[in-house]
């Protein structure tokens, strides 16, 4: 055979023989073991996973996870602290790591699988991905290293007793570099290093700087309003305080529209509200969050006096005693809202607080928009109640009982007079307020003589109910 032909045969045959040898090697049990088990020679850190099935490997990695949760020591200069790693959300993605280990030598090209199996034969040590919750880590570090930390202080507004405004300057703080610490913890755990970890402190600027607060332009009281309530009505007083607290400290950007319902939120037991009288269908009944409408009404009047734009407002179905007629604003979450707009070029700051039986809301802004405002309201039309007689077979025939006292209804008008330097610059008509008349309902006795129910008892019951409703209205 010619040398050239022999050479060509070698070129063709030798790679083929090599490939057949690789295939034979890959097909042998020694190269990869049973298909449902991890190849021999594969470790996860110091855990030998060789020939483990899925469940065995999962159990081993769970034990490794527990080992990694042992307490660590952190230090700063000559101070040391113990950091409880079981409280920082440290965990392994055991399912993912087991799949990674079982996939070695079983995916990719034939050549890739050959290389991975040969490497496993020599030994492969995998490093798991260690997951740590940065928020929980920061909380634990802050608790144990409190003495060396200096939280940043945001700039803010100080409202003095005379309603003048000052700026509380912001200040940078000094906190632990949590990202760096998390990386150092993972590195130490992967390397089996038990030496204390040195903390690195970083300077943290305030979230709101002094310059930013100055740029808001809040420097004067634009308008305020107060209403009275009976602090002895404990539930109602409590609801007023809860809603007022939700408004306190509210910052409003230029031209922003504020929704009372969005700021105050649902009137629920989870939010801290209690049952107290509310107006429903022209009647007083117990309901969750009774008293919140006094807060919306007080805010409405403060908004009017601050010369801000009213976007949405609805009056109650009956007049309320703590503001002049035509100057109330009712709210029902998800149904009836009160909204106003900051129609100035600067920011607003709202202060809302309760003192004894007095609710006060103040609106601060830039002095350029300060105006003298007067609100007038009056009754334009009065609606007389009707008298409705209902037959009642629980009352002796011939007797009559007032089941519901009647009340007049009204159509009230209002206006806002805006003045500057003693001169009227604007007279604005406010929306009409219509309060429906409440019919007087009389129960006409229809029962024959000898009935167990006595008319005198009914009269007493209805008298007590009427007194209760009148008492509620006086709040």
Coordinates of C-alpha atoms in Angstrom, one line a residue:
X1 CA 0.0 0.0 0.0
X2 CA 1.3 3.4 -0.9
X3 CA 2.5 5.7 1.9
X4 CA 0.0 8.3 0.8
X5 CA -2.9 6.0 1.1
X6 CA -1.8 4.8 4.5
X7 CA -1.5 8.4 5.7
X8 CA -5.1 9.1 4.5
X9 CA -6.4 6.1 6.3
X10 CA -4.8 7.2 9.5
X11 CA -6.3 10.6 9.2
X12 CA -9.8 9.1 8.8
X13 CA -9.5 6.1 11.2
X14 CA -7.7 7.5 14.2
X15 CA -10.4 10.2 14.9
X16 CA -13.0 7.6 14.4
X17 CA -11.3 5.2 16.9
X18 CA -11.0 8.1 19.3
X19 CA -14.7 9.0 19.0
X20 CA -15.7 5.3 19.5
X21 CA -13.4 5.2 22.6
X22 CA -15.0 8.3 24.0
X23 CA -18.5 6.9 23.3
X24 CA -17.5 3.6 25.0
X25 CA -16.2 5.5 28.0
X26 CA -19.3 7.6 28.3
X27 CA -21.4 4.5 28.1
X28 CA -19.6 2.8 31.0
X29 CA -21.2 2.9 34.5
X30 CA -17.9 4.2 35.9
X31 CA -18.2 7.4 33.9
X32 CA -21.5 8.6 35.1
X33 CA -23.2 6.1 37.3
X34 CA -27.0 5.5 37.4
X35 CA -28.9 8.3 35.6
X36 CA -30.9 9.3 38.7
X37 CA -27.9 9.9 40.8
X38 CA -25.1 12.5 41.0
X39 CA -21.8 11.6 39.4
X40 CA -19.1 10.3 41.7
X41 CA -16.6 13.0 42.8
X42 CA -19.0 15.9 43.1
X43 CA -19.0 18.0 46.3
X44 CA -21.0 21.0 47.5
X45 CA -18.4 22.8 49.6
X46 CA -17.4 20.0 52.0
X47 CA -20.5 17.8 51.4
X48 CA -19.8 14.7 49.3
X49 CA -22.8 14.3 46.9
X50 CA -21.4 11.3 45.1
X51 CA -24.1 8.8 43.9
X52 CA -26.8 10.6 45.9
X53 CA -30.3 10.7 44.5
X54 CA -32.4 13.8 44.5
X55 CA -34.0 13.4 47.9
X56 CA -30.6 12.4 49.6
X57 CA -28.9 15.5 48.0
X58 CA -31.7 17.8 49.2
X59 CA -31.4 16.5 52.7
X60 CA -27.6 17.0 52.7
X61 CA -28.0 20.6 51.4
X62 CA -30.6 21.4 54.0
X63 CA -28.1 20.3 56.7
X64 CA -25.4 22.5 55.0
X65 CA -27.8 25.4 55.1
X66 CA -28.3 24.9 58.8
X67 CA -24.5 24.8 59.3
X68 CA -24.1 28.1 57.4
X69 CA -26.6 29.7 59.8
X70 CA -24.3 29.5 62.7
X71 CA -23.6 32.9 64.5
X72 CA -20.7 35.0 63.1
X73 CA -18.6 37.6 64.8
X74 CA -18.3 41.1 63.4
X75 CA -16.0 43.8 64.6
X76 CA -15.2 47.5 64.4
X77 CA -11.8 48.6 65.7
X78 CA -11.6 47.0 69.2
X79 CA -15.3 46.2 69.5
X80 CA -16.9 42.9 68.6
X81 CA -20.5 41.6 68.3
X82 CA -22.2 38.3 67.6
X83 CA -24.4 38.3 64.5
X84 CA -27.3 35.7 64.6
X85 CA -27.3 34.5 61.0
X86 CA -30.5 32.6 61.4
X87 CA -32.3 36.0 61.7
X88 CA -30.9 37.5 58.4
X89 CA -32.9 35.3 56.0
X90 CA -29.8 33.2 55.1
X91 CA -30.7 30.3 52.9
X92 CA -29.7 28.2 49.9
X93 CA -31.7 27.4 46.8
X94 CA -31.4 23.7 47.5
X95 CA -33.6 22.7 44.7
X96 CA -31.5 24.7 42.2
X97 CA -28.2 23.5 43.6
X98 CA -29.3 19.8 43.5
X99 CA -30.3 20.2 39.8
X100 CA -27.0 21.8 39.0
X101 CA -25.1 18.9 40.6
X102 CA -27.2 16.3 38.9
X103 CA -26.8 18.0 35.5
X104 CA -23.0 17.8 35.5
X105 CA -21.9 15.5 32.7
X106 CA -25.4 15.0 31.4
X107 CA -26.1 18.0 29.2
X108 CA -24.4 19.7 26.3
X109 CA -22.4 18.2 23.5
X110 CA -20.7 14.8 23.7
X111 CA -17.4 16.5 24.1
X112 CA -18.6 18.8 26.9
X113 CA -20.1 15.8 28.8
X114 CA -16.8 14.0 28.4
X115 CA -14.9 16.9 29.8
X116 CA -17.3 17.3 32.8
X117 CA -17.2 13.6 33.6
X118 CA -13.4 13.5 33.4
X119 CA -13.3 16.5 35.7
X120 CA -15.8 14.8 38.1
X121 CA -13.5 11.8 38.2
X122 CA -10.8 14.1 39.5
X123 CA -13.2 15.9 41.8
X124 CA -15.5 18.9 41.5
X125 CA -16.2 21.2 44.4
X126 CA -19.2 23.4 43.8
X127 CA -20.0 26.6 45.7
X128 CA -23.6 27.3 46.4
X129 CA -25.2 30.7 46.0
X130 CA -25.8 32.0 49.5
X131 CA -29.0 34.2 49.8
X132 CA -29.1 36.8 52.5
X133 CA -32.0 39.3 53.0
X134 CA -30.3 42.7 53.0
X135 CA -33.2 44.3 54.9
X136 CA -33.1 41.7 57.7
X137 CA -29.3 41.9 57.8
X138 CA -29.4 45.7 58.2
X139 CA -32.0 45.3 61.0
X140 CA -29.8 42.8 62.9
X141 CA -26.6 44.8 62.4
X142 CA -28.3 48.0 63.5
X143 CA -29.5 46.4 66.7
X144 CA -26.1 44.9 67.7
X145 CA -24.0 47.9 66.6
X146 CA -26.2 50.7 67.7
X147 CA -23.4 52.4 69.7
X148 CA -21.3 53.2 66.6
X149 CA -24.1 54.2 64.2
X150 CA -25.3 57.7 63.5
X151 CA -28.6 57.6 61.5
X152 CA -29.0 60.4 59.0
X153 CA -31.4 63.2 59.9
X154 CA -33.7 64.5 57.2
X155 CA -34.3 68.3 56.9
X156 CA -37.8 69.3 57.9
X157 CA -40.0 72.2 59.0
X158 CA -40.5 73.5 62.5
X159 CA -43.8 75.2 63.3
X160 CA -43.4 77.6 66.2
X161 CA -46.2 78.4 68.7
X162 CA -46.7 81.7 66.9
X163 CA -47.1 79.9 63.5
X164 CA -43.8 81.1 62.2
X165 CA -41.8 78.6 60.2
X166 CA -38.2 77.5 60.6
X167 CA -36.1 74.8 58.8
X168 CA -34.6 72.0 60.8
X169 CA -31.3 71.3 58.9
X170 CA -30.5 67.8 57.5
X171 CA -27.5 65.9 58.7
X172 CA -25.6 63.1 57.1
X173 CA -25.3 59.8 59.1
X174 CA -22.8 57.0 59.5
X175 CA -24.1 53.5 58.9
X176 CA -22.7 50.0 58.1
X177 CA -22.1 49.2 54.5
X178 CA -24.6 46.4 54.2
X179 CA -23.8 45.4 50.7
X180 CA -20.1 45.0 51.5
X181 CA -20.9 43.1 54.7
X182 CA -23.2 40.7 52.8
X183 CA -20.4 40.0 50.3
X184 CA -17.9 39.5 53.1
X185 CA -20.2 37.1 54.9
X186 CA -20.8 35.0 51.8
X187 CA -17.1 34.9 51.1
X188 CA -16.2 33.8 54.6
X189 CA -18.9 31.1 54.6
X190 CA -17.7 29.7 51.3
X191 CA -14.1 29.7 52.3
X192 CA -14.8 28.3 55.8
X193 CA -13.2 31.3 57.3
X194 CA -14.3 31.8 61.0
X195 CA -12.3 35.0 61.6
X196 CA -14.3 38.1 62.7
X197 CA -15.6 40.2 59.8
X198 CA -14.5 43.8 59.9
X199 CA -17.4 46.3 59.4
X200 CA -17.0 49.1 57.0
X201 CA -18.9 52.3 57.8
X202 CA -20.1 54.6 55.1
X203 CA -21.5 58.2 55.2
X204 CA -25.2 58.3 54.3
X205 CA -26.8 61.6 53.2
X206 CA -30.2 62.5 54.4
X207 CA -33.2 61.6 52.2
X208 CA -34.3 65.3 52.3
X209 CA -31.6 67.9 52.4
X210 CA -31.8 71.4 53.8
X211 CA -31.5 72.9 50.4
X212 CA -34.5 70.8 49.2
X213 CA -36.7 72.0 52.1
X214 CA -35.7 75.6 51.5
X215 CA -36.7 75.2 47.8
X216 CA -40.2 74.1 48.9
X217 CA -40.9 77.7 49.8
X218 CA -43.0 77.1 52.9
X219 CA -42.6 80.1 55.2
X220 CA -46.0 81.3 56.3
X221 CA -49.5 80.3 57.6
X222 CA -52.0 80.6 54.7
X223 CA -55.2 79.5 56.5
X224 CA -56.5 77.6 59.5
X225 CA -59.8 76.4 61.0
X226 CA -60.9 74.8 64.2
X227 CA -64.0 72.8 65.3
X228 CA -65.2 71.6 68.7
X229 CA -66.4 68.1 69.7
X230 CA -67.3 66.4 72.9
X231 CA -64.3 64.5 74.2
X232 CA -66.6 62.5 76.5
X233 CA -67.9 60.7 73.4
X234 CA -64.9 58.4 73.5
X235 CA -65.3 56.5 70.3
X236 CA -66.1 59.5 68.2
X237 CA -63.3 61.5 69.7
X238 CA -60.9 58.7 69.1
X239 CA -61.9 58.5 65.4
X240 CA -61.4 62.3 65.0
X241 CA -57.9 61.9 66.4
X242 CA -57.0 59.0 64.1
X243 CA -58.2 60.8 61.0
X244 CA -56.5 64.0 62.1
X245 CA -53.2 62.2 62.6
X246 CA -53.3 60.8 59.0
X247 CA -53.4 64.4 57.7
X248 CA -50.7 65.8 60.1
X249 CA -47.4 66.4 58.3
X250 CA -48.9 66.0 54.8
X251 CA -46.7 67.7 52.2
X252 CA -48.4 68.9 49.0
X253 CA -46.5 69.7 45.8
X254 CA -47.4 72.6 43.6
X255 CA -50.6 71.9 41.6
X256 CA -51.1 68.5 43.2
X257 CA -54.7 67.4 43.9
X258 CA -55.2 65.8 47.3
X259 CA -57.9 63.3 48.0
X260 CA -59.1 63.1 51.6
X261 CA -60.0 59.4 51.2
X262 CA -56.6 58.5 49.8
X263 CA -54.7 60.2 52.6
X264 CA -56.9 59.0 55.5
X265 CA -57.6 55.6 54.0
X266 CA -60.4 53.1 54.7
X267 CA -62.3 53.5 57.9
X268 CA -61.7 50.0 59.3
X269 CA -60.9 48.3 62.6
X270 CA -57.5 47.5 61.2
X271 CA -56.8 51.2 60.8
X272 CA -57.9 51.8 64.4
X273 CA -61.4 53.2 63.9
X274 CA -64.3 52.5 66.2
X275 CA -68.1 52.6 66.0
X276 CA -69.7 56.0 66.5
X277 CA -72.8 57.8 65.2
X278 CA -72.8 58.6 61.4
X279 CA -75.5 60.1 59.2
X280 CA -77.1 57.6 56.8
X281 CA -80.2 58.5 54.8
X282 CA -80.9 61.6 56.9
X283 CA -80.7 59.6 60.1
X284 CA -78.1 59.0 62.8
X285 CA -77.0 55.4 63.1
X286 CA -73.9 53.7 64.6
X287 CA -71.1 53.1 62.0
X288 CA -67.4 52.4 61.8
X289 CA -65.4 55.7 61.7
X290 CA -68.1 58.0 62.9
X291 CA -66.5 61.5 63.4
X292 CA -64.3 61.4 60.4
X293 CA -66.6 63.8 58.6
X294 CA -65.7 66.4 61.2
X295 CA -62.1 66.2 60.0
X296 CA -63.0 66.5 56.4
X297 CA -65.2 69.5 57.2
X298 CA -62.5 71.2 59.2
X299 CA -60.1 70.6 56.3
X300 CA -62.6 72.1 53.9
X301 CA -62.8 75.3 55.8
X302 CA -59.1 75.5 56.2
X303 CA -58.7 75.1 52.5
X304 CA -61.2 77.8 51.8
X305 CA -59.5 80.2 54.2
X306 CA -56.1 79.4 52.6
X307 CA -57.5 80.4 49.2
X308 CA -56.9 77.0 47.7
X309 CA -59.0 75.5 44.9
X310 CA -61.8 73.1 45.9
X311 CA -62.0 70.2 43.4
X312 CA -64.7 68.0 45.0
X313 CA -67.0 68.6 47.9
X314 CA -70.4 67.2 49.1
X315 CA -72.6 68.5 51.9
X316 CA -74.2 66.3 54.5
X317 CA -77.9 65.4 54.2
X318 CA -78.7 67.4 57.3
X319 CA -77.0 70.4 58.8
X320 CA -74.3 69.8 61.4
X321 CA -73.8 71.9 64.5
X322 CA -70.0 72.4 64.5
X323 CA -69.8 74.7 61.4
X324 CA -72.1 77.3 59.9
X325 CA -74.7 76.0 57.5
X326 CA -73.4 75.4 54.0
X327 CA -69.7 74.9 55.1
X328 CA -69.6 71.2 55.8
X329 CA -68.0 68.4 53.7
X330 CA -69.1 64.8 54.1
X331 CA -66.9 61.8 53.1
X332 CA -67.6 58.1 52.5
X333 CA -64.7 55.9 51.6
X334 CA -64.8 54.8 47.9
X335 CA -68.0 56.8 47.4
X336 CA -67.9 60.4 48.5
X337 CA -64.6 62.3 48.6
X338 CA -63.3 65.7 49.4
X339 CA -60.5 66.9 47.1
X340 CA -58.6 70.2 46.8
X341 CA -55.7 71.4 44.6
X342 CA -52.6 73.3 45.6
X343 CA -53.1 76.1 43.1
X344 CA -49.8 77.8 44.2
X345 CA -46.3 77.6 42.8
X346 CA -44.8 76.4 46.0
X347 CA -45.3 73.5 48.4
X348 CA -47.9 73.2 51.2
X349 CA -47.5 71.7 54.6
X350 CA -50.5 70.6 56.7
X351 CA -50.6 70.5 60.4
X352 CA -53.5 68.7 62.0
X353 CA -53.9 68.1 65.8
X354 CA -56.4 67.6 68.5
X355 CA -56.3 69.4 71.9
X356 CA -59.0 68.3 74.4
X357 CA -62.2 68.7 72.5
X358 CA -60.8 71.0 69.7
X359 CA -59.6 69.9 66.3
X360 CA -57.4 72.4 64.4
X361 CA -56.0 72.2 60.9
X362 CA -53.4 74.7 59.6
X363 CA -52.2 75.0 56.1
X364 CA -48.7 76.6 55.5
X365 CA -47.3 77.7 52.2
X366 CA -45.4 80.6 50.7
X367 CA -46.2 84.1 52.0
X368 CA -46.6 85.4 48.4
X369 CA -49.9 83.5 48.3
X370 CA -51.2 84.7 51.7
X371 CA -54.6 86.4 51.3
X372 CA -57.2 87.7 53.8
X373 CA -60.3 85.5 53.2
X374 CA -63.8 85.7 54.6
X375 CA -66.4 83.0 54.2
X376 CA -70.1 83.9 54.3
X377 CA -73.0 81.4 54.2
X378 CA -76.8 81.9 54.6
X379 CA -80.1 80.1 54.1
X380 CA -81.8 80.9 50.8
X381 CA -84.8 78.6 51.1
X382 CA -86.4 76.5 53.8
X383 CA -88.3 73.2 53.3
X384 CA -91.0 72.4 55.8
X385 CA -91.3 68.8 56.9
X386 CA -94.3 66.7 56.0
X387 CA -96.4 64.8 58.6
X388 CA -96.8 61.1 57.8
X389 CA -99.4 59.1 59.8
X390 CA -98.7 55.3 59.9
X391 CA -101.1 52.7 61.3
X392 CA -99.7 50.8 64.2
X393 CA -101.4 47.8 65.7
X394 CA -99.1 47.7 68.6
X395 CA -100.7 50.9 70.0
X396 CA -104.1 51.2 71.5
X397 CA -106.7 52.5 69.2
X398 CA -107.2 56.3 69.5
X399 CA -103.6 56.9 70.8
X400 CA -101.0 58.7 68.7
X401 CA -97.2 58.5 69.2
X402 CA -94.6 60.7 67.5
X403 CA -92.3 58.0 66.0
X404 CA -89.9 60.5 64.4
X405 CA -89.6 64.2 65.0
X406 CA -89.7 66.4 61.9
X407 CA -86.9 68.8 60.9
X408 CA -86.8 71.6 58.4
X409 CA -84.6 71.3 55.3
X410 CA -82.6 74.1 53.8
X411 CA -81.0 75.4 50.7
X412 CA -77.9 77.2 51.7
X413 CA -75.6 79.5 49.7
X414 CA -72.0 80.5 50.4
X415 CA -69.3 82.7 49.1
X416 CA -65.6 83.3 49.5
X417 CA -64.4 86.9 49.6
X418 CA -60.6 87.2 49.0
X419 CA -58.9 90.5 49.9
X420 CA -55.4 91.8 49.5
X421 CA -54.1 95.0 51.2
X422 CA -57.5 95.7 52.5
X423 CA -59.2 95.6 49.0
X424 CA -61.5 92.9 47.7
X425 CA -59.9 91.2 44.7
X426 CA -62.3 88.3 44.3
X427 CA -65.8 87.2 45.3
X428 CA -66.3 83.5 44.6
X429 CA -69.6 81.8 44.8
X430 CA -69.3 78.4 46.5
X431 CA -71.6 75.4 45.6
X432 CA -75.1 75.3 47.1
X433 CA -75.8 73.0 49.9
X434 CA -79.2 71.3 50.0
X435 CA -80.3 69.6 53.2
X436 CA -83.5 67.5 52.9
X437 CA -86.4 68.0 55.3
X438 CA -87.0 65.2 57.7
X439 CA -90.6 64.1 57.8
X440 CA -92.5 63.9 61.1
X441 CA -93.8 60.3 61.5
X442 CA -96.8 59.7 63.8
X443 CA -97.9 56.2 64.7
X444 CA -101.7 56.0 64.9
X445 CA -102.9 53.4 67.4
X446 CA -105.1 50.6 65.9
X447 CA -105.0 47.9 68.5
X448 CA -108.1 47.0 70.4
X449 CA -108.3 47.7 74.2
X450 CA -106.6 45.2 76.4
X451 CA -103.3 45.1 74.4
X452 CA -100.2 44.1 76.4
X453 CA -98.2 46.9 74.9
X454 CA -98.9 50.2 76.7
X455 CA -98.9 53.6 74.9
X456 CA -97.0 55.2 77.8
X457 CA -94.1 52.7 77.4
X458 CA -93.9 53.6 73.7
X459 CA -93.9 57.3 74.4
X460 CA -91.0 56.8 76.8
X461 CA -89.0 54.7 74.3
X462 CA -89.5 57.2 71.5
X463 CA -88.7 60.1 73.8
X464 CA -85.4 58.5 74.9
X465 CA -84.5 57.8 71.2
X466 CA -85.3 61.4 70.2
X467 CA -83.2 62.8 73.1
X468 CA -80.3 60.5 72.0
X469 CA -80.4 61.8 68.5
X470 CA -80.6 65.4 69.6
X471 CA -77.6 64.8 71.9
X472 CA -75.6 63.3 69.0
X473 CA -76.3 66.3 66.8
X474 CA -75.0 68.6 69.5
X475 CA -71.6 67.0 69.2

